[in-house]
Amino acid sequence: MLKGVAFSLFASLLFGYMYYFSTLLLPLSGTDIFGYRIVFTLPFVAAAVVLFKQKAALIAHLKRIQERPLFVLAFIFTSALMGFQMWLFLWAPNNGSSISVSFGYLLLPLVMVAAARIIFKERISRIKFLAVLIAAVGVISNIVLKGEISWEASVICVGYTTYFVVRRILNMTDLAAFFLEMLLLLPFCIYFAWQVDIAQVQQSNPNILVLLLILGLISGTALNSYILASNHLPMNLLGLLGYVEPCLMVGVSFLIGEEIDAQSYPLFICLVIAMLLIIADGVWHTKHSPIRL
């Protein structure tokens, strides 16, 4: 149990640091960084497929595609959704959008709770329902005060929720499916990395090659740590600890000089209250549910 908590917190710390780490990779663009991240992270994902005994699941997915070739379109769709989210994560800190993306990650679990209730007819507790309502009030206030909710936050919520819903409906929720999604991104990412004039980049950032290797190490280690955590923790506690990462992202946003504008305070306050309610609900269920060690 404690080992699982440690793995989860370590993964969140690494993902949070990677949010800041992208600011060290200038003058590379978000697209350049995304390309290098996938290229250097894919070997870690391939190793995880072997380490966590996902080869049978991988073969099953490949047979599924062989039997129904059009099923590859599902993988292309989820791969594109996932790739865009990963690109946005790396693009935001260097383009004045880290607060907006952080808001999106704070709102995401609440949107997923609502989607689970509406699409999969899952029962949710009264506390979670109240949290979703409070978050909705925050979103509505942001639309009234600013005329919109940021496109970055909207993309995170809608994109990731769609990604997880499609994967669940089509039974593609395992690590092997994630590996195939990353594999489909690889040709594009090799192109993104290949078109970078690395010699010119080194003139303003001499350590760029070392930093890119570190990026791959951080990303791969974080992913594998999260997988290890998921193997040691019940879902309630794993989801609860998942809030550490967006909180760190908000902290990184402040650290790199971004500020919350006055019109976004109601949204931020509502998200914090909703997050605290979700945490309280998760703690209650964790304490009152049998846990297998």
Short mmCIF file of C-alpha atoms in Angstrom, two decimals:
data_model
loop_
_atom_site.label_atom_id
_atom_site.label_comp_id
_atom_site.label_asym_id
_atom_site.label_seq_id
_atom_site.Cartn_x
_atom_site.Cartn_y
_atom_site.Cartn_z
CA MET A 1 0.00 0.00 0.00
CA LEU A 2 2.69 2.50 1.02
CA LYS A 3 4.76 1.40 -1.96
CA GLY A 4 1.84 2.18 -4.28
CA VAL A 5 1.35 5.62 -2.72
CA ALA A 6 5.07 6.32 -3.11
CA PHE A 7 5.01 5.30 -6.80
CA SER A 8 1.94 7.48 -7.46
CA LEU A 9 3.39 10.55 -5.74
CA PHE A 10 6.72 10.03 -7.51
CA ALA A 11 4.94 9.86 -10.88
CA SER A 12 2.95 13.03 -10.13
CA LEU A 13 6.11 14.85 -9.06
CA LEU A 14 7.84 13.84 -12.29
CA PHE A 15 4.88 14.86 -14.48
CA GLY A 16 4.63 18.16 -12.58
CA TYR A 17 8.35 18.77 -13.02
CA MET A 18 8.09 17.94 -16.72
CA TYR A 19 5.55 20.77 -17.01
CA TYR A 20 8.27 23.12 -15.76
CA PHE A 21 11.06 21.28 -17.59
CA SER A 22 9.64 22.25 -20.97
CA THR A 23 10.57 25.88 -20.21
CA LEU A 24 14.23 24.79 -20.18
CA LEU A 25 14.00 23.53 -23.75
CA LEU A 26 13.61 26.88 -25.49
CA PRO A 27 13.98 27.86 -28.29
CA LEU A 28 12.32 24.56 -29.28
CA SER A 29 8.61 24.93 -30.01
CA GLY A 30 5.93 22.83 -28.36
CA THR A 31 5.74 20.69 -31.51
CA ASP A 32 9.50 20.10 -31.48
CA ILE A 33 9.46 19.10 -27.81
CA PHE A 34 6.47 16.82 -28.36
CA GLY A 35 8.29 15.06 -31.21
CA TYR A 36 11.38 14.41 -29.14
CA ARG A 37 9.31 13.32 -26.12
CA ILE A 38 7.52 10.57 -28.04
CA VAL A 39 10.75 9.39 -29.72
CA PHE A 40 12.59 9.12 -26.41
CA THR A 41 9.63 7.82 -24.36
CA LEU A 42 8.48 5.01 -26.67
CA PRO A 43 11.33 2.64 -25.63
CA PHE A 44 10.17 2.97 -22.00
CA VAL A 45 6.60 2.12 -23.01
CA ALA A 46 7.83 -0.89 -25.03
CA ALA A 47 9.81 -2.05 -21.98
CA ALA A 48 6.70 -1.64 -19.82
CA VAL A 49 4.70 -3.86 -22.20
CA VAL A 50 7.23 -6.63 -21.59
CA LEU A 51 7.78 -5.89 -17.89
CA PHE A 52 4.06 -5.83 -17.05
CA LYS A 53 3.26 -8.87 -19.21
CA GLN A 54 1.14 -7.09 -21.80
CA LYS A 55 2.38 -9.06 -24.80
CA ALA A 56 -0.77 -11.19 -24.92
CA ALA A 57 -2.95 -8.07 -24.90
CA LEU A 58 -0.82 -6.55 -27.67
CA ILE A 59 -1.20 -9.65 -29.82
CA ALA A 60 -4.96 -9.64 -29.15
CA HIS A 61 -5.24 -6.04 -30.40
CA LEU A 62 -3.22 -6.85 -33.53
CA LYS A 63 -5.43 -9.89 -34.26
CA ARG A 64 -8.49 -7.69 -33.75
CA ILE A 65 -7.17 -5.28 -36.38
CA GLN A 66 -6.29 -8.17 -38.70
CA GLU A 67 -9.82 -9.58 -38.46
CA ARG A 68 -11.47 -6.15 -38.77
CA PRO A 69 -9.06 -3.82 -40.62
CA LEU A 70 -11.33 -0.79 -40.13
CA PHE A 71 -10.74 -1.13 -36.38
CA VAL A 72 -7.39 0.54 -36.95
CA LEU A 73 -9.38 3.77 -37.39
CA ALA A 74 -10.27 3.61 -33.69
CA PHE A 75 -6.59 3.48 -32.79
CA ILE A 76 -5.84 6.35 -35.18
CA PHE A 77 -8.60 8.42 -33.55
CA THR A 78 -7.51 7.77 -29.95
CA SER A 79 -3.86 8.22 -30.93
CA ALA A 80 -4.64 11.66 -32.39
CA LEU A 81 -6.60 12.66 -29.28
CA MET A 82 -3.84 11.53 -26.94
CA GLY A 83 -1.10 13.10 -29.06
CA PHE A 84 -2.80 16.49 -29.14
CA GLN A 85 -3.19 16.45 -25.34
CA MET A 86 0.50 15.60 -24.89
CA TRP A 87 1.46 18.37 -27.31
CA LEU A 88 -0.70 20.90 -25.44
CA PHE A 89 0.88 19.91 -22.12
CA LEU A 90 4.33 20.76 -23.47
CA TRP A 91 3.26 23.81 -25.49
CA ALA A 92 1.39 25.66 -22.73
CA PRO A 93 4.22 26.66 -20.32
CA ASN A 94 6.14 28.49 -23.04
CA ASN A 95 3.11 30.21 -24.54
CA GLY A 96 1.36 31.86 -21.59
CA SER A 97 -1.30 29.15 -21.28
CA SER A 98 -0.11 27.10 -18.32
CA ILE A 99 -2.86 28.41 -16.00
CA SER A 100 -5.55 27.61 -18.56
CA VAL A 101 -4.23 24.08 -19.08
CA SER A 102 -3.95 23.62 -15.30
CA PHE A 103 -7.61 24.62 -14.95
CA GLY A 104 -8.43 22.02 -17.59
CA TYR A 105 -6.70 19.29 -15.60
CA LEU A 106 -8.47 20.38 -12.40
CA LEU A 107 -11.81 20.26 -14.20
CA LEU A 108 -11.14 17.00 -16.06
CA PRO A 109 -11.97 14.51 -13.24
CA LEU A 110 -15.30 16.27 -12.68
CA VAL A 111 -16.18 16.13 -16.37
CA MET A 112 -15.26 12.44 -16.39
CA VAL A 113 -17.55 11.83 -13.39
CA ALA A 114 -20.39 13.51 -15.29
CA ALA A 115 -19.60 11.50 -18.43
CA ALA A 116 -19.58 8.24 -16.47
CA ARG A 117 -23.01 9.08 -15.06
CA ILE A 118 -24.52 10.14 -18.40
CA ILE A 119 -22.89 7.67 -20.80
CA PHE A 120 -22.24 4.59 -18.66
CA LYS A 121 -25.10 5.16 -16.17
CA GLU A 122 -22.69 4.79 -13.26
CA ARG A 123 -23.99 5.72 -9.83
CA ILE A 124 -22.18 8.62 -8.21
CA SER A 125 -22.26 9.77 -4.62
CA ARG A 126 -24.08 12.90 -3.55
CA ILE A 127 -20.76 14.53 -2.74
CA LYS A 128 -19.46 13.91 -6.26
CA PHE A 129 -22.73 15.19 -7.71
CA LEU A 130 -22.40 18.34 -5.61
CA ALA A 131 -18.78 18.75 -6.76
CA VAL A 132 -19.86 18.53 -10.41
CA LEU A 133 -22.57 21.16 -9.81
CA ILE A 134 -20.10 23.53 -8.14
CA ALA A 135 -17.63 23.09 -10.99
CA ALA A 136 -20.46 23.81 -13.46
CA VAL A 137 -21.22 27.04 -11.58
CA GLY A 138 -17.56 27.99 -11.94
CA VAL A 139 -17.60 27.30 -15.67
CA ILE A 140 -20.81 29.28 -16.16
CA SER A 141 -19.38 32.20 -14.17
CA ASN A 142 -16.29 32.16 -16.38
CA ILE A 143 -18.42 32.23 -19.51
CA VAL A 144 -20.53 35.10 -18.14
CA LEU A 145 -17.52 37.16 -16.99
CA LYS A 146 -15.16 36.46 -19.88
CA GLY A 147 -17.56 35.43 -22.63
CA GLU A 148 -15.95 31.99 -22.84
CA ILE A 149 -13.95 29.36 -21.05
CA SER A 150 -10.40 29.09 -22.41
CA TRP A 151 -9.99 26.84 -25.43
CA GLU A 152 -7.09 25.11 -23.67
CA ALA A 153 -9.22 24.05 -20.70
CA SER A 154 -12.05 23.02 -23.04
CA VAL A 155 -9.71 20.88 -25.14
CA ILE A 156 -8.35 19.13 -22.06
CA CYS A 157 -11.82 18.34 -20.69
CA VAL A 158 -13.53 17.37 -23.94
CA GLY A 159 -10.50 15.72 -25.55
CA TYR A 160 -9.37 13.55 -22.67
CA THR A 161 -12.94 12.60 -21.69
CA THR A 162 -13.65 11.54 -25.29
CA TYR A 163 -10.37 9.62 -25.31
CA PHE A 164 -11.18 7.63 -22.17
CA VAL A 165 -14.83 7.05 -23.17
CA VAL A 166 -13.90 5.68 -26.62
CA ARG A 167 -11.18 3.45 -25.15
CA ARG A 168 -13.61 2.04 -22.60
CA ILE A 169 -16.40 1.41 -25.12
CA LEU A 170 -14.01 -0.37 -27.50
CA ASN A 171 -12.15 -2.27 -24.75
CA MET A 172 -8.83 -0.51 -25.39
CA THR A 173 -7.95 0.51 -21.84
CA ASP A 174 -4.75 -1.52 -21.36
CA LEU A 175 -1.10 -0.55 -21.67
CA ALA A 176 -0.75 -2.50 -24.93
CA ALA A 177 -3.35 -0.23 -26.58
CA PHE A 178 -1.45 2.82 -25.32
CA PHE A 179 1.73 1.43 -26.88
CA LEU A 180 -0.01 1.06 -30.26
CA GLU A 181 -1.32 4.62 -29.99
CA MET A 182 2.20 5.94 -29.36
CA LEU A 183 3.53 3.78 -32.19
CA LEU A 184 1.08 5.44 -34.58
CA LEU A 185 2.39 8.85 -33.47
CA LEU A 186 6.02 7.87 -34.00
CA PRO A 187 6.34 8.66 -37.77
CA PHE A 188 4.98 12.18 -37.23
CA CYS A 189 7.17 12.72 -34.19
CA ILE A 190 10.28 11.53 -36.02
CA TYR A 191 9.47 14.14 -38.67
CA PHE A 192 8.95 16.86 -36.04
CA ALA A 193 12.31 16.01 -34.45
CA TRP A 194 14.09 15.59 -37.79
CA GLN A 195 13.13 19.02 -39.12
CA VAL A 196 14.72 20.79 -36.12
CA ASP A 197 18.03 22.51 -36.90
CA ILE A 198 19.64 21.23 -33.72
CA ALA A 199 22.95 22.98 -34.44
CA GLN A 200 21.19 26.34 -34.53
CA VAL A 201 19.25 25.52 -31.36
CA GLN A 202 22.53 24.66 -29.60
CA GLN A 203 23.77 28.18 -30.20
CA SER A 204 21.22 29.55 -27.73
CA ASN A 205 20.83 26.39 -25.62
CA PRO A 206 24.15 24.47 -25.61
CA ASN A 207 22.81 21.69 -23.36
CA ILE A 208 19.75 20.93 -25.47
CA LEU A 209 20.74 17.35 -26.41
CA VAL A 210 21.33 16.38 -22.78
CA LEU A 211 18.08 18.07 -21.77
CA LEU A 212 16.12 16.16 -24.43
CA LEU A 213 17.53 12.87 -23.18
CA ILE A 214 16.53 13.86 -19.65
CA LEU A 215 13.03 14.69 -20.95
CA GLY A 216 12.69 11.13 -22.26
CA LEU A 217 14.00 9.72 -18.98
CA ILE A 218 11.56 11.81 -16.92
CA SER A 219 8.60 10.94 -19.14
CA GLY A 220 9.37 7.22 -19.28
CA THR A 221 10.11 6.92 -15.55
CA ALA A 222 6.92 8.82 -14.67
CA LEU A 223 4.82 6.56 -16.88
CA ASN A 224 6.26 3.35 -15.46
CA SER A 225 5.94 4.67 -11.90
CA TYR A 226 2.26 5.37 -12.49
CA ILE A 227 1.74 1.87 -13.89
CA LEU A 228 3.43 0.40 -10.80
CA ALA A 229 1.18 2.54 -8.60
CA SER A 230 -1.93 1.28 -10.41
CA ASN A 231 -0.84 -2.30 -9.66
CA HIS A 232 -0.56 -1.61 -5.92
CA LEU A 233 -3.49 0.71 -5.17
CA PRO A 234 -7.31 0.50 -5.25
CA MET A 235 -8.93 2.73 -7.85
CA ASN A 236 -10.39 5.15 -5.29
CA LEU A 237 -7.01 5.94 -3.78
CA LEU A 238 -5.28 6.05 -7.17
CA GLY A 239 -7.82 8.59 -8.41
CA LEU A 240 -7.49 10.60 -5.23
CA LEU A 241 -3.70 10.83 -5.55
CA GLY A 242 -4.17 11.85 -9.19
CA TYR A 243 -5.09 15.35 -8.00
CA VAL A 244 -1.48 15.94 -6.93
CA GLU A 245 -0.37 16.53 -10.54
CA PRO A 246 -2.80 19.38 -11.48
CA CYS A 247 -2.05 21.05 -8.14
CA LEU A 248 1.64 20.95 -9.00
CA MET A 249 0.83 22.32 -12.46
CA VAL A 250 -0.90 25.32 -10.89
CA GLY A 251 2.17 25.85 -8.71
CA VAL A 252 4.46 25.67 -11.75
CA SER A 253 2.25 28.21 -13.53
CA PHE A 254 2.75 30.68 -10.69
CA LEU A 255 6.47 29.86 -10.57
CA ILE A 256 7.02 30.76 -14.23
CA GLY A 257 5.22 34.08 -13.78
CA GLU A 258 1.63 33.49 -14.85
CA GLU A 259 -1.21 34.94 -12.81
CA ILE A 260 -4.92 34.27 -12.48
CA ASP A 261 -6.91 37.20 -13.83
CA ALA A 262 -9.66 38.60 -11.60
CA GLN A 263 -12.42 37.30 -13.89
CA SER A 264 -11.16 33.73 -13.42
CA TYR A 265 -11.19 33.80 -9.61
CA PRO A 266 -14.77 32.41 -9.35
CA LEU A 267 -13.82 29.48 -11.60
CA PHE A 268 -10.64 28.82 -9.61
CA ILE A 269 -12.48 28.96 -6.28
CA CYS A 270 -15.23 26.64 -7.53
CA LEU A 271 -12.66 24.16 -8.86
CA VAL A 272 -10.79 24.17 -5.54
CA ILE A 273 -14.01 23.54 -3.60
CA ALA A 274 -15.05 20.79 -6.02
CA MET A 275 -11.59 19.23 -5.78
CA LEU A 276 -11.75 19.22 -1.97
CA LEU A 277 -15.17 17.55 -2.11
CA ILE A 278 -13.87 14.87 -4.47
CA ILE A 279 -10.89 14.30 -2.17
CA ALA A 280 -13.16 14.06 0.88
CA ASP A 281 -15.38 11.58 -0.95
CA GLY A 282 -12.34 9.54 -2.02
CA VAL A 283 -10.94 9.46 1.51
CA TRP A 284 -14.31 8.31 2.91
CA HIS A 285 -14.66 5.51 0.37
CA THR A 286 -11.04 4.43 0.86
CA LYS A 287 -11.53 4.16 4.60
CA HIS A 288 -14.82 2.27 4.27
CA SER A 289 -13.85 -0.10 1.45
CA PRO A 290 -11.92 -3.35 1.86
CA ILE A 291 -8.39 -2.97 0.54
CA ARG A 292 -6.38 -5.88 -0.79
CA LEU A 293 -2.68 -5.51 -0.10
#
